[in-house]
XYZ file of C-alpha atoms in Angstrom:
725
model
C -17.657 -6.795 60.353
C -19.466 -8.273 57.255
C -18.015 -5.422 55.113
C -14.549 -6.204 56.425
C -14.871 -9.832 55.602
C -16.252 -8.915 52.086
C -13.171 -6.653 51.462
C -10.789 -9.242 52.616
C -12.529 -11.853 50.372
C -12.222 -9.484 47.375
C -8.570 -8.842 48.210
C -7.836 -12.648 48.279
C -9.752 -13.172 44.992
C -7.790 -10.358 43.300
C -4.402 -11.808 44.538
C -5.434 -15.310 43.396
C -6.399 -14.055 40.003
C -3.293 -11.862 39.606
C -0.864 -14.692 40.620
C 1.566 -15.945 37.885
C 0.589 -19.514 37.975
C -3.126 -18.785 37.705
C -5.064 -21.372 35.477
C -8.633 -20.675 34.645
C -9.700 -24.167 33.944
C -8.316 -25.477 37.174
C -9.794 -22.534 39.064
C -13.278 -23.147 37.725
C -12.931 -26.830 38.501
C -12.077 -26.242 42.080
C -14.780 -23.711 42.550
C -17.429 -26.107 41.138
C -16.258 -28.732 43.478
C -16.280 -26.500 46.571
C -19.589 -24.620 45.832
C -22.859 -25.819 47.574
C -25.089 -24.866 44.637
C -26.292 -22.572 41.997
C -26.577 -19.626 44.400
C -22.956 -19.937 45.538
C -21.800 -19.809 41.915
C -23.941 -16.762 41.049
C -22.507 -14.917 44.059
C -18.893 -15.714 43.146
C -19.693 -14.685 39.546
C -21.075 -11.283 40.760
C -17.919 -10.839 42.817
C -15.624 -11.535 39.852
C -17.849 -9.122 37.700
C -17.446 -6.379 40.383
C -13.713 -6.965 40.346
C -13.575 -6.759 36.583
C -15.506 -3.460 36.649
C -13.240 -1.952 39.357
C -10.170 -3.070 37.453
C -11.473 -1.279 34.377
C -12.267 1.957 36.254
C -8.741 1.865 37.667
C -7.207 1.192 34.319
C -9.168 4.063 32.838
C -8.056 6.294 35.682
C -4.553 5.395 35.177
C -4.801 6.116 31.421
C -6.025 9.679 32.166
C -3.511 10.235 34.784
C -0.706 9.024 32.694
C -1.909 11.142 29.830
C -1.929 14.308 31.965
C 1.457 13.460 33.265
C 2.773 13.020 29.876
C 1.384 16.532 28.843
C 3.091 18.008 32.018
C 6.282 16.163 31.323
C 6.525 17.316 27.676
C 5.788 20.885 28.941
C 8.777 20.567 31.421
C 10.952 19.023 28.822
C 10.281 21.931 26.453
C 11.081 24.391 29.313
C 14.417 22.697 29.971
C 15.241 22.279 26.288
C 14.625 25.939 25.520
C 16.781 26.969 28.603
C 19.506 24.655 27.318
C 19.414 26.132 23.959
C 19.669 29.637 25.318
C 22.613 28.602 27.522
C 24.294 26.900 24.666
C 23.737 29.972 22.462
C 25.271 32.226 25.108
C 28.386 29.998 25.624
C 28.884 29.922 21.900
C 28.653 33.723 21.592
C 31.121 34.058 24.516
C 33.630 31.583 22.929
C 33.491 33.310 19.594
C 33.918 36.793 21.273
C 36.966 35.556 23.296
C 38.554 33.956 20.283
C 38.265 37.180 18.191
C 40.270 39.127 20.781
C 43.993 39.134 20.371
C 45.947 38.066 23.401
C 47.680 41.431 23.687
C 44.411 43.279 23.974
C 42.928 41.174 26.775
C 43.778 43.671 29.475
C 42.245 46.469 27.545
C 39.288 44.409 26.772
C 38.875 43.567 30.437
C 39.003 47.279 31.383
C 36.248 48.117 28.876
C 34.022 45.437 29.908
C 34.200 46.801 33.603
C 33.405 50.198 32.494
C 30.524 48.968 30.431
C 29.198 47.090 33.363
C 29.340 50.055 35.669
C 27.606 52.205 32.953
C 24.797 49.635 32.775
C 24.345 49.648 36.465
C 24.083 53.602 36.526
C 21.600 53.472 33.516
C 19.191 51.485 35.534
C 17.007 49.300 33.291
C 17.070 50.819 29.716
C 15.989 47.303 28.387
C 13.212 47.041 30.981
C 11.910 50.466 29.939
C 11.800 49.208 26.383
C 9.936 46.125 27.568
C 7.568 48.142 29.578
C 6.837 50.238 26.443
C 6.313 47.225 24.542
C 3.915 45.799 26.974
C 1.853 48.972 26.731
C 1.657 48.962 22.947
C -1.460 46.819 22.799
C -1.675 45.321 19.310
C 1.684 45.294 17.554
C 3.029 43.396 14.444
C 5.952 41.127 14.699
C 8.321 39.876 11.777
C 7.055 37.079 9.566
C 3.347 38.127 9.474
C 2.860 37.376 13.306
C 0.936 39.681 15.545
C -0.015 39.799 19.171
C -2.902 41.387 21.014
C -1.353 42.210 24.478
C -4.064 43.677 26.574
C -4.460 47.255 25.256
C -8.013 47.379 23.784
C -11.098 46.567 25.733
C -13.520 43.647 25.238
C -15.287 45.417 22.342
C -11.946 46.295 20.686
C -10.707 42.732 20.993
C -13.958 41.267 19.564
C -13.709 43.748 16.696
C -10.034 42.605 16.086
C -11.148 38.914 16.224
C -14.076 39.560 13.794
C -11.881 41.533 11.384
C -9.336 38.881 11.167
C -11.667 35.858 11.131
C -13.496 37.414 8.207
C -10.569 36.364 6.144
C -11.050 32.758 7.144
C -13.643 30.855 5.271
C -15.904 28.303 7.202
C -15.351 29.572 10.869
C -18.115 31.942 11.409
C -19.451 29.566 14.139
C -16.442 30.640 16.321
C -17.745 33.988 16.892
C -20.853 32.639 18.740
C -18.671 31.914 21.783
C -19.101 34.861 24.302
C -15.837 36.398 25.741
C -13.778 35.000 23.009
C -10.913 37.278 21.632
C -7.706 37.039 19.595
C -4.371 36.726 21.419
C -1.750 35.943 18.763
C -1.618 35.000 14.940
C 0.968 34.313 12.344
C 2.154 32.484 9.355
C 3.493 28.772 9.778
C 4.547 26.021 7.508
C 3.304 22.527 8.386
C 5.623 19.553 8.086
C 4.769 15.767 7.960
C 5.518 14.125 11.337
C 7.110 10.911 10.019
C 9.276 12.013 7.061
C 9.522 15.741 7.834
C 8.113 16.570 4.337
C 6.633 19.991 3.893
C 2.842 19.731 3.640
C 1.237 23.174 3.298
C 1.336 26.800 4.414
C -0.990 27.624 7.339
C -1.960 30.704 9.408
C -2.577 30.150 13.173
C -4.990 32.222 15.148
C -4.618 31.769 18.886
C -7.659 32.807 20.852
C -7.923 32.893 24.631
C -9.537 29.477 24.793
C -8.643 27.654 21.558
C -6.148 27.495 18.528
C -7.467 27.774 15.047
C -5.548 26.580 12.009
C -6.399 27.717 8.526
C -4.717 26.893 5.251
C -3.440 29.466 2.866
C -5.445 30.025 -0.310
C -2.889 30.724 -3.118
C -5.448 32.101 -5.680
C -6.836 34.609 -3.172
C -4.284 36.801 -1.529
C -4.807 37.351 2.149
C -7.471 34.719 2.555
C -7.529 31.418 4.431
C -9.787 28.215 4.623
C -10.650 26.723 8.001
C -8.711 23.455 8.743
C -8.908 22.687 12.414
C -9.794 23.956 15.909
C -8.071 22.701 19.040
C -9.294 23.589 22.648
C -6.268 24.750 24.716
C -7.148 22.529 27.670
C -6.405 19.486 25.520
C -3.287 20.840 23.774
C 0.349 20.318 24.671
C 3.183 22.230 23.188
C 6.638 20.656 22.726
C 9.747 22.439 21.442
C 11.549 20.656 18.506
C 15.291 20.626 18.667
C 16.899 22.354 15.642
C 18.436 19.903 13.025
C 19.556 21.907 10.087
C 17.902 22.400 7.644
C 14.959 21.629 9.874
C 14.852 24.412 12.509
C 12.557 26.849 14.244
C 9.895 24.128 14.670
C 7.534 23.124 17.480
C 5.045 20.319 17.826
C 1.417 20.429 19.054
C 0.077 17.306 20.763
C -3.621 16.767 20.565
C -4.694 13.270 21.578
C -4.599 11.086 19.617
C -2.693 13.083 16.858
C 0.185 15.513 16.462
C 1.262 18.207 14.066
C 4.543 19.944 13.457
C 4.904 23.581 12.455
C 7.726 25.706 11.406
C 8.031 29.467 12.269
C 9.843 31.952 10.075
C 12.708 32.505 12.452
C 13.815 31.659 16.075
C 12.208 34.792 17.562
C 8.772 34.036 16.059
C 9.075 30.424 17.351
C 10.027 31.519 20.848
C 7.039 34.041 20.911
C 4.628 31.215 19.776
C 5.862 28.932 22.550
C 5.674 31.648 25.137
C 2.279 33.036 24.178
C 0.848 29.512 23.971
C 1.912 28.717 27.502
C 0.791 32.001 28.883
C -2.647 31.660 27.284
C -3.051 27.946 28.605
C -2.054 29.183 32.102
C -4.535 32.149 31.971
C -7.309 29.838 30.725
C -6.646 27.229 33.485
C -6.662 30.030 36.166
C -9.923 31.361 34.608
C -11.630 27.911 34.763
C -10.477 27.458 38.339
C -11.957 30.778 39.353
C -15.213 30.074 37.706
C -15.518 26.695 39.528
C -14.887 28.408 42.846
C -17.485 31.115 42.120
C -19.961 28.420 41.034
C -19.423 26.577 44.376
C -19.920 29.639 46.391
C -23.517 30.347 47.158
C -24.778 33.711 45.972
C -26.737 36.194 48.295
C -30.219 37.048 47.062
C -30.437 40.286 45.147
C -31.852 43.260 47.097
C -35.038 44.630 45.685
C -35.070 48.387 45.538
C -38.466 49.933 46.255
C -39.993 52.327 43.668
C -40.160 55.176 46.215
C -36.505 55.066 46.971
C -35.367 55.534 43.419
C -35.343 59.298 42.738
C -34.698 58.820 39.015
C -37.913 56.701 38.378
C -39.994 58.249 35.642
C -43.306 59.292 37.161
C -45.237 58.984 33.930
C -44.478 55.238 33.542
C -47.206 53.611 35.531
C -47.032 50.260 33.878
C -46.069 47.458 36.270
C -42.543 46.236 35.838
C -42.326 42.719 34.301
C -40.443 40.504 36.609
C -37.103 39.265 35.220
C -37.139 35.742 34.414
C -33.918 33.945 35.641
C -32.348 31.727 33.006
C -32.869 28.193 33.828
C -29.659 26.390 34.884
C -28.520 23.039 33.503
C -26.836 20.724 35.855
C -23.461 19.685 34.314
C -21.734 18.584 37.464
C -22.521 15.031 37.082
C -19.329 12.809 36.715
C -20.375 11.272 33.377
C -20.763 14.722 31.952
C -17.513 15.971 33.277
C -15.634 13.075 31.793
C -17.556 12.859 28.563
C -14.870 14.424 26.237
C -12.202 12.349 27.745
C -14.477 9.198 27.450
C -14.902 10.078 23.771
C -11.336 10.424 23.252
C -10.719 6.943 24.845
C -13.535 5.292 22.712
C -12.167 6.753 19.560
C -8.698 5.695 20.484
C -9.817 2.118 21.296
C -12.032 2.000 18.244
C -15.075 1.482 20.445
C -17.451 3.343 17.960
C -20.478 2.049 19.409
C -19.624 3.294 22.878
C -18.869 6.706 21.570
C -22.184 6.969 19.759
C -23.935 5.719 22.849
C -22.377 8.451 24.965
C -23.493 11.082 22.378
C -26.946 9.780 22.361
C -27.002 9.885 26.155
C -25.790 13.405 26.072
C -28.416 14.469 23.497
C -31.114 12.806 25.426
C -30.139 14.586 28.566
C -29.856 18.028 26.848
C -33.115 17.657 24.970
C -35.561 20.479 25.714
C -32.972 22.242 27.913
C -31.744 25.830 27.361
C -28.199 26.521 26.112
C -26.399 28.782 28.554
C -22.605 29.350 28.004
C -21.431 26.244 29.793
C -23.879 24.096 27.713
C -22.414 25.794 24.547
C -18.821 25.266 25.646
C -19.747 21.453 26.293
C -21.329 21.246 22.832
C -18.275 22.823 21.262
C -15.985 20.165 22.911
C -18.263 17.298 21.872
C -18.644 18.533 18.357
C -14.928 18.391 17.949
C -15.035 14.838 19.117
C -17.897 14.065 16.782
C -15.812 15.413 13.900
C -12.888 13.187 14.795
C -15.187 10.305 15.190
C -16.694 10.843 11.712
C -13.310 11.185 10.310
C -12.258 7.756 11.666
C -15.512 6.117 10.461
C -14.938 7.767 6.949
C -11.491 6.293 7.010
C -12.947 2.761 7.937
C -14.994 2.852 4.728
C -12.494 4.340 2.486
C -11.252 2.030 -0.364
C -7.760 2.399 0.818
C -8.628 0.006 3.721
C -8.593 -3.769 3.261
C -11.540 -4.837 1.128
C -11.726 -8.337 2.525
C -14.583 -9.572 4.521
C -17.346 -8.617 2.049
C -20.087 -6.077 2.596
C -20.587 -7.230 6.158
C -17.159 -5.772 7.173
C -18.622 -2.298 6.597
C -21.823 -2.685 8.677
C -20.158 -1.378 11.801
C -18.915 1.878 10.433
C -22.039 2.411 8.247
C -24.457 1.773 11.295
C -22.526 4.338 13.507
C -22.520 7.015 10.751
C -26.287 6.546 10.349
C -26.712 7.025 14.212
C -24.641 10.085 13.831
C -27.163 11.639 11.141
C -24.743 11.128 8.359
C -26.937 8.834 6.417
C -26.121 10.265 2.956
C -22.356 10.143 3.563
C -22.682 6.624 4.790
C -24.554 5.570 1.686
C -21.985 7.193 -0.495
C -18.988 5.703 1.310
C -20.571 2.227 1.545
C -21.174 2.199 -2.264
C -17.834 3.623 -3.047
C -16.184 0.840 -0.979
C -18.195 -1.937 -2.567
C -17.399 -0.445 -6.177
C -13.751 -0.764 -5.299
C -14.206 -4.267 -3.990
C -16.064 -5.392 -7.117
C -13.507 -3.738 -9.360
C -10.619 -5.414 -7.519
C -12.257 -8.834 -7.641
C -12.719 -8.568 -11.417
C -9.169 -7.519 -11.929
C -7.969 -10.409 -9.908
C -9.679 -12.970 -12.184
C -7.073 -14.761 -14.389
C -7.742 -14.990 -17.894
C -6.987 -18.569 -18.817
C -8.523 -21.506 -20.571
C -11.698 -21.255 -22.678
C -13.617 -18.107 -22.880
C -16.818 -19.662 -21.572
C -14.894 -20.799 -18.454
C -13.637 -17.287 -17.608
C -17.238 -15.858 -18.268
C -18.592 -18.416 -15.768
C -16.126 -17.140 -13.231
C -16.679 -13.453 -13.992
C -20.499 -13.901 -13.680
C -20.257 -15.767 -10.381
C -17.877 -13.133 -8.907
C -19.710 -10.193 -10.096
C -23.327 -11.063 -9.473
C -22.501 -12.778 -5.969
C -20.894 -9.465 -4.917
C -23.834 -7.563 -6.327
C -26.255 -9.744 -4.543
C -24.562 -9.536 -1.146
C -24.100 -5.849 -1.453
C -27.807 -5.399 -2.129
C -28.740 -7.592 0.846
C -26.291 -5.736 3.178
C -27.511 -2.311 1.796
C -31.239 -3.296 2.481
C -30.265 -4.398 5.988
C -28.191 -1.227 6.859
C -30.387 1.372 5.400
C -33.886 0.000 6.108
C -36.066 2.761 7.413
C -33.648 5.621 6.122
C -34.368 8.176 3.412
C -35.754 6.602 0.135
C -33.078 8.629 -1.710
C -30.411 6.169 -0.721
C -32.285 3.404 -2.701
C -32.052 5.682 -5.647
C -28.386 6.019 -5.259
C -27.999 2.268 -4.955
C -29.814 1.802 -8.316
C -27.409 4.427 -9.964
C -24.504 2.505 -8.357
C -25.879 -0.885 -9.585
C -25.978 0.634 -13.129
C -22.423 1.846 -12.885
C -21.350 -1.528 -11.521
C -23.045 -3.219 -14.383
C -21.097 -0.987 -16.901
C -17.911 -2.255 -15.259
C -19.020 -5.884 -15.713
C -19.968 -5.359 -19.329
C -16.563 -3.832 -20.084
C -14.869 -6.772 -18.893
C -17.326 -9.172 -20.491
C -17.176 -7.513 -23.941
C -13.350 -7.082 -23.887
C -13.102 -11.001 -23.525
C -16.107 -12.185 -25.656
C -16.633 -9.638 -28.504
C -13.158 -7.904 -28.841
C -11.367 -11.273 -29.191
C -13.714 -12.192 -32.237
C -15.128 -15.260 -30.686
C -17.622 -17.480 -32.652
C -21.220 -16.555 -32.534
C -21.967 -19.809 -30.655
C -19.502 -19.016 -27.937
C -20.778 -15.436 -27.652
C -24.380 -16.671 -27.454
C -23.493 -19.025 -24.645
C -21.608 -16.321 -22.821
C -24.610 -14.026 -23.167
C -26.975 -16.747 -21.962
C -24.898 -17.306 -18.827
C -24.732 -13.532 -18.042
C -28.612 -13.407 -18.383
C -29.173 -16.383 -16.185
C -27.084 -14.818 -13.415
C -28.702 -11.473 -13.907
C -32.206 -12.972 -13.340
C -31.172 -14.349 -9.983
C -31.311 -10.708 -8.685
C -34.956 -10.849 -9.012
C -35.076 -12.838 -5.837
C -34.392 -9.505 -3.918
C -36.732 -7.388 -6.202
C -33.708 -6.058 -8.444
C -34.180 -6.320 -12.121
C -31.094 -5.242 -14.167
C -31.896 -7.210 -17.245
C -32.816 -4.171 -19.179
C -29.521 -2.513 -18.337
C -27.390 -5.505 -19.419
C -29.500 -5.432 -22.671
C -28.870 -1.807 -23.221
C -25.181 -2.080 -22.464
C -24.734 -5.206 -24.765
C -26.897 -4.221 -27.759
C -24.131 -2.540 -29.749
C -21.722 -5.396 -29.333
C -24.262 -8.023 -30.160
C -25.326 -6.114 -33.258
C -21.677 -5.951 -34.398
C -21.407 -9.797 -33.779
C -24.440 -10.517 -35.931
C -23.428 -8.329 -38.687
C -19.976 -9.907 -38.738
C -21.230 -13.496 -38.759
C -23.828 -12.600 -41.372
C -21.083 -11.278 -43.663
C -19.215 -14.624 -43.130
C -22.245 -16.665 -44.212
C -22.946 -14.435 -47.193
C -19.271 -14.781 -48.353
C -19.172 -18.532 -47.793
C -22.464 -18.941 -49.703
C -21.409 -16.823 -52.662
C -18.125 -18.849 -52.762
C -19.991 -22.162 -52.978
C -22.398 -20.637 -55.573
C -19.437 -19.752 -57.957
C -18.363 -23.367 -57.917
C -22.038 -24.960 -58.162
C -22.142 -27.800 -60.745
C -25.704 -28.896 -59.820
C -24.849 -32.510 -59.018
C -26.477 -34.856 -56.454
C -24.492 -35.539 -53.239
C -22.855 -38.819 -52.764
C -21.989 -39.423 -49.117
C -20.086 -42.663 -49.874
C -20.979 -44.453 -46.537
C -24.218 -45.179 -44.814
C -22.743 -43.571 -41.546
C -22.164 -40.218 -43.323
C -25.819 -40.348 -44.613
C -27.206 -41.164 -41.193
C -25.189 -38.229 -39.689
C -26.474 -35.937 -42.248
C -30.081 -37.070 -41.485
C -29.579 -36.288 -37.813
C -28.125 -32.738 -38.599
C -31.118 -31.877 -40.850
C -33.481 -33.280 -38.182
C -31.788 -31.105 -35.527
C -32.188 -28.075 -37.919
C -35.978 -28.807 -37.980
C -36.211 -30.562 -41.399
C -38.456 -33.492 -40.695
C -39.160 -34.770 -44.213
C -35.538 -35.097 -45.328
C -36.052 -38.878 -46.040
C -37.943 -38.039 -49.269
C -34.691 -36.260 -50.687
C -32.518 -39.368 -50.164
C -32.063 -41.882 -53.031
C -30.482 -45.335 -53.444
C -27.459 -46.323 -51.641
C -25.848 -43.168 -50.232
C -27.147 -40.631 -52.650
C -28.933 -37.383 -51.759
C -31.134 -35.670 -54.399
C -30.000 -32.175 -53.395
C -27.110 -30.024 -54.290
C -24.160 -29.747 -51.781
C -24.593 -25.873 -51.911
C -28.353 -26.026 -50.827
C -27.635 -28.604 -48.161
C -24.622 -26.473 -46.693
C -26.708 -23.266 -46.960
C -29.583 -24.926 -44.956
C -27.225 -26.085 -42.092
C -25.410 -22.762 -41.885
C -28.565 -20.660 -41.986
C -30.333 -22.694 -39.327
C -27.187 -22.674 -37.164
C -27.107 -18.911 -37.419
C -30.722 -18.667 -36.402
C -30.360 -20.820 -33.370
C -27.352 -18.925 -32.073
C -29.045 -15.649 -32.772
C -32.211 -16.428 -30.942
C -29.929 -17.097 -27.879
C -28.733 -13.513 -28.147
C -32.252 -12.190 -28.907
C -34.066 -9.458 -26.965
C -36.493 -6.793 -28.335
C -33.992 -4.129 -29.320
C -32.370 -6.720 -31.770
C -35.594 -7.684 -33.607
C -34.989 -5.768 -36.750
C -31.325 -6.382 -36.845
C -31.875 -10.288 -36.720
C -34.727 -10.166 -39.189
C -32.973 -8.115 -41.764
C -29.777 -10.327 -41.494
C -31.932 -13.358 -42.120
C -33.438 -11.942 -45.123
C -30.110 -10.856 -46.605
C -28.679 -14.491 -46.128
C -31.734 -16.055 -47.601
C -31.869 -13.759 -50.634
C -28.320 -14.793 -51.557
C -29.450 -18.400 -52.071
C -32.834 -17.492 -53.620
C -31.176 -15.185 -56.209
C -28.574 -17.880 -57.105
C -31.323 -20.682 -57.671
C -33.594 -18.208 -59.616
C -30.677 -17.187 -61.857
C -29.511 -20.776 -62.430
C -33.132 -21.897 -63.331
C -33.379 -19.169 -65.864
C -29.980 -19.633 -67.491
C -29.556 -23.463 -67.581
C -30.469 -25.223 -70.892
C -30.002 -28.750 -69.973
C -33.510 -30.204 -69.321
C -32.067 -32.769 -66.822
C -30.128 -30.293 -64.745
C -32.982 -27.779 -65.014
C -35.275 -30.373 -63.351
C -32.600 -30.859 -60.617
C -32.506 -27.149 -60.030
C -36.212 -26.989 -59.801
C -36.163 -29.773 -57.195
C -33.547 -27.757 -55.066
C -35.734 -24.694 -55.347
C -38.723 -26.623 -54.136
C -36.656 -27.849 -51.126
C -35.537 -24.332 -50.463
C -38.988 -22.766 -50.693
C -41.275 -25.459 -49.399
C -39.145 -26.860 -46.685
C -36.294 -24.537 -45.585
C -38.137 -21.217 -45.582
C -41.209 -22.532 -43.595
C -38.838 -24.069 -41.079
C -36.987 -20.743 -40.700
C -40.243 -18.760 -40.415
C -41.666 -21.216 -37.762
C -38.456 -21.246 -35.667
C -38.105 -17.535 -35.729
C -41.755 -17.125 -34.528
C -41.156 -19.697 -31.655
C -38.063 -17.725 -30.566
C -39.381 -14.298 -30.926
C -43.032 -14.779 -30.055
C -44.469 -13.159 -33.170
C -44.602 -13.904 -36.836
C -42.226 -12.180 -39.363
C -44.162 -10.525 -42.310
C -40.825 -10.197 -44.336
C -40.210 -13.902 -44.180
C -43.758 -14.677 -45.298
C -43.504 -12.272 -48.379
C -40.258 -13.961 -49.199
C -41.693 -17.447 -49.164
C -44.848 -16.358 -51.240
C -42.553 -15.051 -53.948
C -41.736 -18.631 -54.898
C -45.179 -18.889 -56.629
C -43.663 -17.229 -59.683
C -41.277 -20.108 -60.180
C -44.028 -22.712 -59.738
C -46.598 -20.929 -61.930
C -44.176 -20.037 -64.822
C -40.828 -21.770 -64.464
C -39.798 -20.615 -68.084
C -40.246 -16.955 -67.283
C -37.134 -14.830 -67.297
C -38.610 -12.585 -64.663
C -36.545 -12.417 -61.396
C -38.071 -13.483 -58.104
C -36.688 -10.496 -56.401
């Protein structure tokens, strides 16, 4: 009675939920008002949950039933379509024959037709005799490279035929492990694209008694093929494709969730393919039915034959017979195992990757430490085919052709399931390839507008943020896996850094930006690169190695500019004091020299707005210190000698000019002014350069010390004509 009330309550609940005017908010409100307490709500929740599970099971059962009905309907349509084609062909032949006979010969033609009919009846089955002989032929070739194994040879002969043919197919040796498998039919086909009917490739089909193998043709190796796909016959539907010239002699194979279209060489071979496929599927279904009936029938215990009753027993063999150990049986009758292949198909179709992998883990756990009799091998073969399909779907999910939005987290689902399937290396490769495409796309989408420094800020933000997110996601996804994956990530990071440096150098160095702009851009890139140290990833040495050539070129180019400017000023040198005209200009020059590190510039200023130094020496000081400051922003150890040699070359231009002017000038007053400029250059500028270089680099420069010590020649013997250099 309670059960009946429960069923009626569930029926009322189902009708209420299925009604067109159902409103969830109003239903919950009424339910909370009518319930007596928490227990009542919990019971109602359990009833709704049970109803949801029952609905899901019914939906699943309907999906399977509709799929089977679709296959059966497609098969019936194929039969009807082929019969209609044959009928249409016969009517067309009859019509053409009648039209070709003149009206005057109709009576004679009718008489000849009657005689032929009577002769056919007396002949009694000549065509049938030919068909009978053909059926006894065993293995015979058909046109277009097709051949059929009827039933002539025994099991060993069939196995030898299968082995001989499949030796021509690369990558299918595992097929020979299935006992009782033999070749039924094979032939050349041409595959077409299902949507646009474009020709794809030449293939060769091998129809076995339980599956269909498709192999692609190898043009460089005559008579050899490569394994392409394997389809079990119990999940395969064959559909005839109506001829639509020039597309004719085609048939379609339906394998949930995909389909393929093949073209035979002519109508006869197409008809043979359709017939033999249906016959083989029917024979396989009958065989499976008989096996299930035999498995359900209990077997009688074997009769033990006594040793005395065996007259052929060898009297000399006195060793006791070893009892034959029966092979342990594996129970595969459980419902979830029987429905496992179909459940995997549904999970793959619904993109429920986690559910599919959970089912595979459950099966592997159940079959662990169990023997592998033929039923288990057959189940394994079906499951392995689904695993291959699942892997292909997951690989497609990670392909760069898919949408790259969502960042690295969007790949976590597919990567985690590939790792659970034991495809850790493939998951790592596809994940990094996906992220490389995402980084490349993000860099290409940056608009080059405005100042170079603004673009570099955007570029560094996009690239290093993507790199940081990729590293964190990689560490999360591949934690606990093979350490080789981390090596692959380091290699990928170096490759990605190369992509970044290409875009960076093209905008900063190829466009001939000033050294100060280049220095600021490199400084920004270094600061962003150092942020990767938060996750233990140091790529600073990589960015140094990739930028060293461009920075060397920039330093060399700017050094040449300073040298040419200095030489130009030296050629126009008159050795006169500077007159800045206004106190504001003098104050500005003092601030500039102070920023350059010259603290005692006050002693070189005179009355009013005069400066007791040459314009050439003052300009050289500002330009040299500016070059040094910008170069130190670009500095790293690989650039030490390049920077030092550039400084020495620049300073030598000014030193040689002062030395030459001091030796050649005859006017005592100008000579004293030149000596004052030389003193400023050697005793003030060079020590400041040496000190700033040591602060920026971290170690003194012996070349600069030697250059400053050479000034003693001038102070000791200013009248000497010996060159400083």
